[in-house]
Coordinates of C-alpha atoms and ligand atoms in Angstrom, one line a residue:
M15 CA 75.9 150.1 59.7
A16 CA 79.1 151.6 58.4
E17 CA 78.7 153.8 55.3
P18 CA 80.6 153.1 52.1
V19 CA 82.6 156.0 50.8
N20 CA 81.2 155.7 47.4
L21 CA 84.4 155.3 45.3
G22 CA 82.4 155.1 42.1
G23 CA 83.5 154.5 38.5
P24 CA 83.9 151.5 36.2
V25 CA 86.1 148.6 37.1
R26 CA 88.9 147.9 34.6
P27 CA 88.7 144.3 33.5
S28 CA 91.3 142.2 35.2
R29 CA 93.9 140.2 33.3
G30 CA 92.6 137.0 31.7
T31 CA 94.2 133.6 32.1
G32 CA 94.8 133.1 28.4
L33 CA 92.2 130.2 28.4
G34 CA 89.7 132.2 26.4
A35 CA 90.9 130.8 23.0
S36 CA 90.1 127.2 23.8
R37 CA 86.9 125.9 22.3
S38 CA 86.8 122.6 24.3
A39 CA 84.2 121.9 27.0
I40 CA 86.8 122.4 29.7
G41 CA 87.7 125.7 28.1
Q42 CA 84.0 126.6 28.1
T43 CA 83.7 125.7 31.8
L44 CA 86.8 127.6 32.7
R45 CA 85.6 130.6 30.8
T46 CA 82.3 130.5 32.6
T47 CA 84.2 130.2 35.9
Q48 CA 86.4 133.0 34.9
R49 CA 83.3 135.2 34.2
I50 CA 82.0 134.5 37.7
M51 CA 85.3 134.4 39.5
K52 CA 87.1 137.7 39.0
T53 CA 90.8 137.6 39.8
C54 CA 92.7 140.7 40.9
Q55 CA 96.4 141.1 41.3
I56 CA 97.2 142.8 44.6
A57 CA 100.6 144.1 45.7
L58 CA 101.0 143.6 49.5
Y59 CA 103.5 146.1 50.8
P60 CA 103.8 145.7 54.6
G61 CA 106.6 148.3 55.0
D62 CA 108.0 148.9 58.5
G63 CA 107.0 148.7 62.2
I64 CA 103.3 147.8 62.7
G65 CA 102.8 147.9 59.0
G66 CA 103.3 144.2 58.7
E67 CA 101.3 143.4 61.8
V68 CA 98.2 145.3 60.6
L69 CA 98.5 144.2 57.0
A70 CA 98.6 140.5 58.0
A71 CA 95.4 141.0 60.0
A72 CA 93.7 142.7 57.1
V73 CA 94.8 140.0 54.7
R74 CA 93.2 137.4 57.0
I75 CA 89.9 139.3 56.8
L76 CA 90.1 139.7 53.0
E77 CA 90.8 136.0 52.6
H78 CA 87.8 135.3 54.8
V79 CA 85.4 137.4 52.7
E80 CA 86.8 136.0 49.6
S81 CA 86.0 132.5 50.6
L82 CA 82.5 133.6 51.8
S83 CA 81.8 135.4 48.5
G84 CA 83.2 132.8 46.0
K85 CA 83.0 135.5 43.4
F86 CA 86.5 136.9 43.4
H87 CA 90.0 136.0 44.0
L88 CA 92.7 138.3 45.2
E89 CA 96.1 137.0 44.0
T90 CA 98.6 138.6 46.3
T91 CA 102.3 139.3 45.8
M92 CA 104.4 140.2 48.8
L93 CA 106.9 143.1 48.4
P94 CA 109.5 142.9 51.1
W95 CA 110.5 146.6 50.8
G96 CA 111.3 149.0 53.7
S97 CA 114.1 149.6 56.1
D98 CA 115.2 145.9 56.4
F99 CA 115.4 145.8 52.7
Y100 CA 117.6 148.9 52.8
F101 CA 120.1 147.3 55.2
E102 CA 120.3 144.3 52.8
H103 CA 120.3 146.0 49.4
G104 CA 121.3 149.6 50.2
E105 CA 117.9 151.1 49.1
V106 CA 114.4 151.1 50.6
V107 CA 112.8 150.0 47.4
P108 CA 114.3 148.5 44.2
E109 CA 115.2 151.0 41.4
D110 CA 112.3 149.7 39.2
Y111 CA 109.7 149.9 42.0
L112 CA 107.2 151.9 39.9
D113 CA 107.4 149.5 37.0
Q114 CA 106.9 146.5 39.4
L115 CA 103.9 148.2 41.0
R116 CA 102.4 149.2 37.7
Q117 CA 101.5 145.6 37.0
F118 CA 99.0 145.3 39.8
D119 CA 95.3 146.1 40.0
A120 CA 95.8 147.6 43.5
I121 CA 98.5 148.2 46.1
F122 CA 97.7 147.4 49.7
L123 CA 100.2 149.1 52.0
G124 CA 100.8 148.8 55.8
A125 CA 103.0 151.7 56.9
I126 CA 106.4 153.1 56.1
G127 CA 109.1 154.6 58.3
D128 CA 111.8 153.5 60.7
P129 CA 112.8 156.8 62.2
E130 CA 115.2 155.3 64.8
R131 CA 117.3 153.7 62.0
L132 CA 116.8 155.8 58.9
P133 CA 115.7 159.4 58.3
D134 CA 112.1 159.7 57.2
S135 CA 113.2 161.8 54.3
Q136 CA 114.9 158.7 53.0
T137 CA 112.3 156.0 53.8
V138 CA 109.1 157.9 52.9
A139 CA 110.0 159.8 49.7
H140 CA 109.0 156.9 47.4
L141 CA 105.6 156.7 49.0
I142 CA 104.9 160.2 47.9
Q143 CA 106.4 159.3 44.5
I144 CA 104.0 156.4 44.1
R145 CA 101.0 158.7 44.8
Q146 CA 102.3 161.4 42.4
Q147 CA 103.7 159.2 39.6
F148 CA 100.5 157.0 39.5
N149 CA 98.4 160.1 39.5
Q150 CA 96.6 159.0 42.6
Y151 CA 95.3 162.5 43.0
V152 CA 92.4 161.7 45.2
C153 CA 93.2 160.7 48.8
L154 CA 89.9 159.8 50.5
R155 CA 89.8 159.6 54.3
P156 CA 86.5 158.8 55.8
V157 CA 86.0 159.9 59.4
K158 CA 83.2 158.4 61.5
L159 CA 82.6 158.1 65.2
H160 CA 81.3 154.6 65.6
P161 CA 79.0 153.4 68.4
G162 CA 81.0 151.9 71.2
V163 CA 84.0 154.2 70.5
R164 CA 84.7 156.9 73.0
S165 CA 85.8 160.3 71.6
P166 CA 88.1 162.4 73.7
L167 CA 85.6 165.2 73.1
L168 CA 83.0 165.8 75.7
N169 CA 80.1 166.4 73.2
P170 CA 81.3 165.0 69.9
G171 CA 77.9 164.7 68.3
E172 CA 77.5 162.5 65.2
I173 CA 80.8 162.8 63.4
D174 CA 80.6 161.5 59.8
L175 CA 82.7 163.3 57.3
V176 CA 85.1 162.6 54.5
V177 CA 88.3 164.4 53.9
V178 CA 89.1 164.6 50.2
R179 CA 92.8 165.4 50.2
E180 CA 94.6 166.6 47.0
N181 CA 97.3 164.0 46.7
S182 CA 99.4 164.8 43.6
E183 CA 100.8 168.3 44.0
G184 CA 100.6 171.2 46.4
E185 CA 103.0 171.3 49.3
Y186 CA 104.3 167.8 48.6
I187 CA 105.8 168.5 45.2
R188 CA 109.6 168.0 45.3
C189 CA 110.4 171.5 44.3
G190 CA 113.2 173.3 46.0
G191 CA 116.8 173.0 47.1
W192 CA 119.6 174.0 49.3
V193 CA 122.1 176.8 49.1
K194 CA 125.3 176.6 51.0
R195 CA 124.2 173.3 52.6
G196 CA 126.1 172.6 55.8
Q197 CA 127.5 176.1 56.1
P198 CA 126.4 178.6 58.7
E199 CA 124.5 180.7 56.2
E200 CA 122.7 177.7 54.6
L201 CA 119.2 178.1 53.3
A202 CA 116.5 175.8 52.0
V203 CA 113.7 176.6 49.5
Q204 CA 110.6 174.4 49.5
S205 CA 107.9 175.5 47.1
A206 CA 104.3 174.4 46.8
I207 CA 102.9 174.0 43.3
H208 CA 99.1 174.4 42.8
T209 CA 97.9 174.0 39.3
R210 CA 94.5 175.1 37.9
S211 CA 93.8 171.6 36.6
G212 CA 94.9 169.9 39.8
V213 CA 92.8 172.1 42.0
E214 CA 89.7 172.0 39.8
R215 CA 89.7 168.2 39.5
I216 CA 89.9 167.6 43.2
L217 CA 87.2 170.2 43.9
R218 CA 84.9 168.7 41.4
F219 CA 85.5 165.3 42.8
G220 CA 84.5 166.7 46.2
F221 CA 81.4 168.3 44.9
E222 CA 80.3 165.1 43.2
L223 CA 81.0 163.2 46.4
A224 CA 78.9 165.7 48.4
R225 CA 76.0 165.0 46.0
K226 CA 76.1 161.3 47.1
R227 CA 76.2 162.3 50.8
R228 CA 74.6 165.2 52.6
N229 CA 75.2 167.9 50.0
Q230 CA 77.6 170.0 52.0
L231 CA 81.2 170.8 51.2
T232 CA 83.9 172.8 53.0
M233 CA 87.0 173.9 51.1
I234 CA 90.0 174.5 53.3
T235 CA 92.1 177.4 52.4
K236 CA 94.6 179.8 53.9
S237 CA 94.4 182.6 51.4
N238 CA 94.9 185.2 54.1
A239 CA 98.5 184.3 54.3
L240 CA 99.4 182.2 51.3
V241 CA 98.3 184.8 48.8
Y242 CA 99.2 183.0 45.5
G243 CA 98.5 179.3 45.8
M244 CA 95.6 179.5 48.1
V245 CA 94.1 182.4 46.3
L246 CA 94.1 180.2 43.2
W247 CA 92.1 177.6 45.2
D248 CA 89.7 180.3 46.3
D249 CA 89.3 181.6 42.7
I250 CA 88.5 178.2 41.3
F251 CA 86.2 177.4 44.1
N252 CA 84.2 180.6 43.4
E253 CA 84.1 179.8 39.7
I254 CA 82.8 176.3 40.0
C255 CA 80.4 176.7 42.9
G256 CA 77.7 177.8 40.5
D257 CA 77.8 174.4 38.8
Y258 CA 76.7 172.8 42.1
P259 CA 73.8 175.0 43.3
D260 CA 72.4 171.9 45.2
I261 CA 75.5 171.8 47.4
D262 CA 75.8 174.0 50.5
S263 CA 79.5 175.0 50.0
R264 CA 81.8 177.3 52.0
R265 CA 85.4 178.1 52.4
Q266 CA 87.2 178.0 55.7
H267 CA 90.8 178.8 56.7
A268 CA 92.9 175.9 57.8
D269 CA 93.5 177.2 61.3
A270 CA 89.8 177.7 61.9
A271 CA 89.0 174.3 60.5
A272 CA 91.5 172.7 62.9
M273 CA 89.6 174.4 65.7
D274 CA 86.2 173.4 64.4
F275 CA 87.3 169.8 63.9
V276 CA 87.6 169.8 67.7
R277 CA 84.8 172.2 68.6
R278 CA 82.0 171.0 66.2
P279 CA 83.1 168.2 64.0
A280 CA 79.6 167.0 63.4
D281 CA 79.0 170.1 61.2
Y282 CA 81.2 168.8 58.4
D283 CA 80.3 166.5 55.5
V284 CA 82.8 166.7 52.6
V285 CA 86.0 168.5 53.3
V286 CA 88.3 169.3 50.4
A287 CA 91.9 170.3 51.3
S288 CA 95.3 170.7 49.8
N289 CA 97.9 167.9 50.3
L290 CA 99.4 169.3 53.6
F291 CA 96.2 170.7 55.1
G292 CA 94.5 167.3 54.4
D293 CA 97.3 165.5 56.1
L294 CA 97.1 167.6 59.2
L295 CA 93.4 167.6 59.5
T296 CA 93.1 163.9 59.1
D297 CA 95.3 163.2 62.1
V298 CA 93.0 165.6 64.1
A299 CA 89.9 163.8 62.6
G300 CA 91.4 160.5 63.5
V301 CA 92.0 161.3 67.1
I302 CA 88.5 162.7 67.8
T303 CA 87.0 159.5 66.5
G304 CA 89.0 157.0 68.5
G305 CA 92.5 157.4 67.3
L306 CA 94.6 156.5 64.3
G307 CA 94.0 152.8 64.8
L308 CA 90.6 153.3 63.1
A309 CA 91.5 155.8 60.4
A310 CA 91.3 154.3 56.9
S311 CA 92.6 155.9 53.7
C312 CA 93.1 155.3 50.0
N313 CA 95.0 157.1 47.2
I314 CA 93.1 156.7 44.0
N315 CA 93.6 157.4 40.3
P316 CA 89.9 157.8 39.3
E317 CA 90.7 157.2 35.6
R318 CA 92.2 153.8 36.5
D319 CA 95.2 154.5 34.3
F320 CA 97.4 153.3 37.2
P321 CA 96.9 151.1 40.2
S322 CA 95.4 152.8 43.2
M323 CA 96.9 152.4 46.7
F324 CA 95.1 151.5 50.0
E325 CA 96.6 152.2 53.4
P326 CA 95.8 153.3 56.9
V327 CA 96.3 156.9 57.8
H328 CA 98.7 155.9 60.6
G329 CA 102.4 155.3 60.3
S330 CA 104.6 152.5 61.5
A331 CA 104.1 153.4 65.2
P332 CA 107.6 152.6 66.5
D333 CA 106.3 153.1 70.1
I334 CA 104.2 149.9 69.9
A335 CA 105.8 148.0 67.0
G336 CA 106.6 144.4 67.8
K337 CA 104.3 144.3 70.8
G338 CA 101.3 142.7 68.9
I339 CA 98.9 145.4 70.1
A340 CA 98.4 147.6 67.1
N341 CA 94.8 148.1 66.2
P342 CA 94.2 146.4 62.9
A343 CA 90.9 148.2 62.1
A344 CA 92.4 151.0 60.1
A345 CA 94.1 148.6 57.8
I346 CA 91.0 146.4 57.6
L347 CA 88.8 149.3 56.8
S348 CA 91.3 150.4 54.1
G349 CA 91.0 146.9 52.8
A350 CA 87.3 147.4 52.6
M351 CA 87.9 150.5 50.5
M352 CA 90.0 148.4 48.2
L353 CA 87.3 145.8 47.8
E354 CA 84.8 148.5 46.9
W355 CA 87.2 150.0 44.4
L356 CA 87.7 146.6 42.8
G357 CA 83.9 146.3 42.5
F358 CA 83.2 143.9 45.4
D359 CA 80.8 146.2 47.2
H360 CA 79.0 143.4 49.2
A361 CA 82.3 142.0 50.5
A362 CA 83.3 145.5 51.5
E363 CA 80.1 146.0 53.4
L364 CA 80.6 142.6 55.2
V365 CA 84.1 143.8 56.3
R366 CA 82.9 147.2 57.5
N367 CA 80.0 145.6 59.4
G368 CA 82.4 143.2 61.1
V369 CA 84.5 146.0 62.3
V370 CA 81.5 148.0 63.5
R371 CA 80.1 145.1 65.4
A372 CA 83.5 144.4 67.2
L373 CA 83.7 148.1 68.1
E374 CA 80.1 148.1 69.4
A375 CA 80.9 145.1 71.5
G376 CA 84.1 146.7 72.9
E377 CA 86.3 144.0 71.4
T378 CA 89.4 146.2 70.9
T379 CA 93.1 146.6 71.4
P380 CA 94.4 148.9 74.2
D381 CA 94.4 152.1 72.2
L382 CA 90.6 151.9 72.5
G383 CA 90.6 150.8 76.1
G384 CA 90.4 147.0 75.4
S385 CA 92.8 144.3 76.2
L386 CA 92.9 142.4 72.9
T387 CA 95.9 141.9 70.7
T388 CA 96.1 142.6 67.0
E389 CA 95.4 138.9 66.4
T390 CA 92.6 138.4 68.8
M391 CA 90.8 141.6 67.8
T392 CA 91.0 140.3 64.2
D393 CA 89.6 137.0 65.4
H394 CA 86.6 138.9 66.9
I395 CA 86.1 140.9 63.7
L396 CA 86.2 137.6 61.7
Q397 CA 83.5 136.1 63.9
H398 CA 81.2 139.1 63.1
I399 CA 81.5 138.5 59.4
D400 CA 79.1 135.9 58.1
Ligands
LIG506 P1 102.2 157.0 63.8 O1 100.9 157.1 63.1 O2 103.0 155.9 63.4 O3 101.9 157.0 65.4 C1 101.2 158.1 66.1 C2 100.6 157.5 67.4 O4 99.5 156.8 67.0 C3 101.5 156.6 68.2 O5 101.4 156.8 69.5 C4 101.1 155.2 67.8 O6 101.3 154.2 68.7 C5 99.6 155.4 67.6 N1 99.1 154.5 66.5 C6 99.2 154.6 65.2 N2 98.7 153.6 64.6 C7 98.1 152.8 65.6 C8 97.4 151.6 65.6 N3 97.1 150.9 64.4 N4 97.0 151.1 66.7 C9 97.2 151.7 67.9 N5 97.9 152.8 68.0 C10 98.4 153.4 66.8 O7 102.9 158.4 63.6 P2 104.4 158.9 63.9 O8 104.9 158.2 65.2 O9 104.5 160.3 63.8 O10 105.3 158.2 62.8 C11 106.0 157.0 62.9 C12 106.7 156.7 61.5 O11 105.7 156.5 60.5 C13 107.5 157.9 60.9 O12 108.6 157.3 60.3 C14 106.5 158.5 60.0 O13 107.2 159.3 58.9 C15 105.8 157.3 59.4 N6 104.5 157.6 58.9 C16 104.1 156.8 57.8 C17 102.9 156.8 57.3 C18 102.5 155.9 56.1 O14 103.2 155.0 55.9 N7 101.4 156.2 55.4 C19 101.9 157.7 57.9 C20 102.3 158.5 59.0 C21 103.6 158.4 59.5
LIG507 C1 100.0 160.1 55.6 C2 101.4 160.3 56.0 C3 102.3 160.7 54.9 C4 101.8 162.0 54.3 C5 103.8 160.8 55.2 C6 104.4 159.5 55.7 C7 104.6 161.3 54.0 O1 101.6 161.2 57.1 O2 99.7 159.3 54.7 O3 99.1 160.8 56.2 O4 102.1 163.1 54.9 O5 101.0 162.0 53.4
LIG508 MN1 99.6 161.9 57.9

């Protein structure tokens, strides 16, 4: 069975239909139906490359579990943003993209980036803005080696960890600039910003998550070289450890962690890392558990003041885009995280189990050694959901 990540927290009530004021019998019936059938507004943002291919697959699965469940309805709105949109409108997203997205209960994203036609610095900047402006400060990336999936490691052991990536500040803050841009003596400054409140809240989130798992936490640092920002992380870690005496916690430098993710990944449970370290480690974590085609992710605002965003770890994969062979599992598993976040735990479990069973049966796309297409692998997963 695939484990849920335990996203936790109350679900914000979804928008009503305005029918609640009616006192008629029909109104009464509709109100009852409304209580049973919860409707959520979902922004579908396919993006570029394989983004649209894997998102379409995931939406098929979501529609399937929705009809099986009968208890919720995901009302989807397609946002045609990305590089094609740029060539038509002169921008990758409309100017009011944050205001448009704010209206939704959740955002379901495929992937962004079209590096052959547009520089990443142009196409990807707003993705980081969505995460930061919507205070999606927790990026959760579960990593599990599923039965039937071959790791490139000789003795991988039982890999089952979660990377809790700080997602709102750190190395990804847009703080810096150019001097003498384009001249021979040009220089660039890129600063990382680590705040006490930002570090403390992500660490505490990690500790709480460890309590729901195997009571172990590793904080990734690099305080031997980054002697301001990472020393702040170390200080806060040392201060709050005492609040979690039940958690076996330790610190590890990022370079050593990169090595141990390969050497003994089964030793990790919850891993808390800054924005950039979390990004790097989750690509390593992905590849040791079968590749990025399986790696799910979400960017959440735990207070639910803003919509959270669900997306695979992988990018737009230009090398396989348009071939119909992208593994849809990462997007589908990200969709399961979205269902859990919206309060539909049973549907999320059905989806995860469907993926696990397909993997066990070797029903996969070529990245995992199979010969299925995105569409036929999705067919197989669908058949395992009942
Ligand atoms: P990538 O994740 O797109 O691809 C890396 C490798 O993994 C490629 O060989 C690709 O074929 C393979 N891969 C990825 N997803 C797969 C899937 N579902 N099934 C099978 N194989 C899969 O990383 P990249 O090539 O470094 O980046 C391509 C573009 O995507 C760039 O523009 C980059 O900035 C962007 N990117 C976007 C996101 C995002 O939208 N969240 C994440 C990472 C990279
Ligand atoms: C990811 C991606 C993004 C990141 C890029 C596209 C900005 O690599 O989601 O892992 O670095 O966060
Ligand atoms: Mn990444």
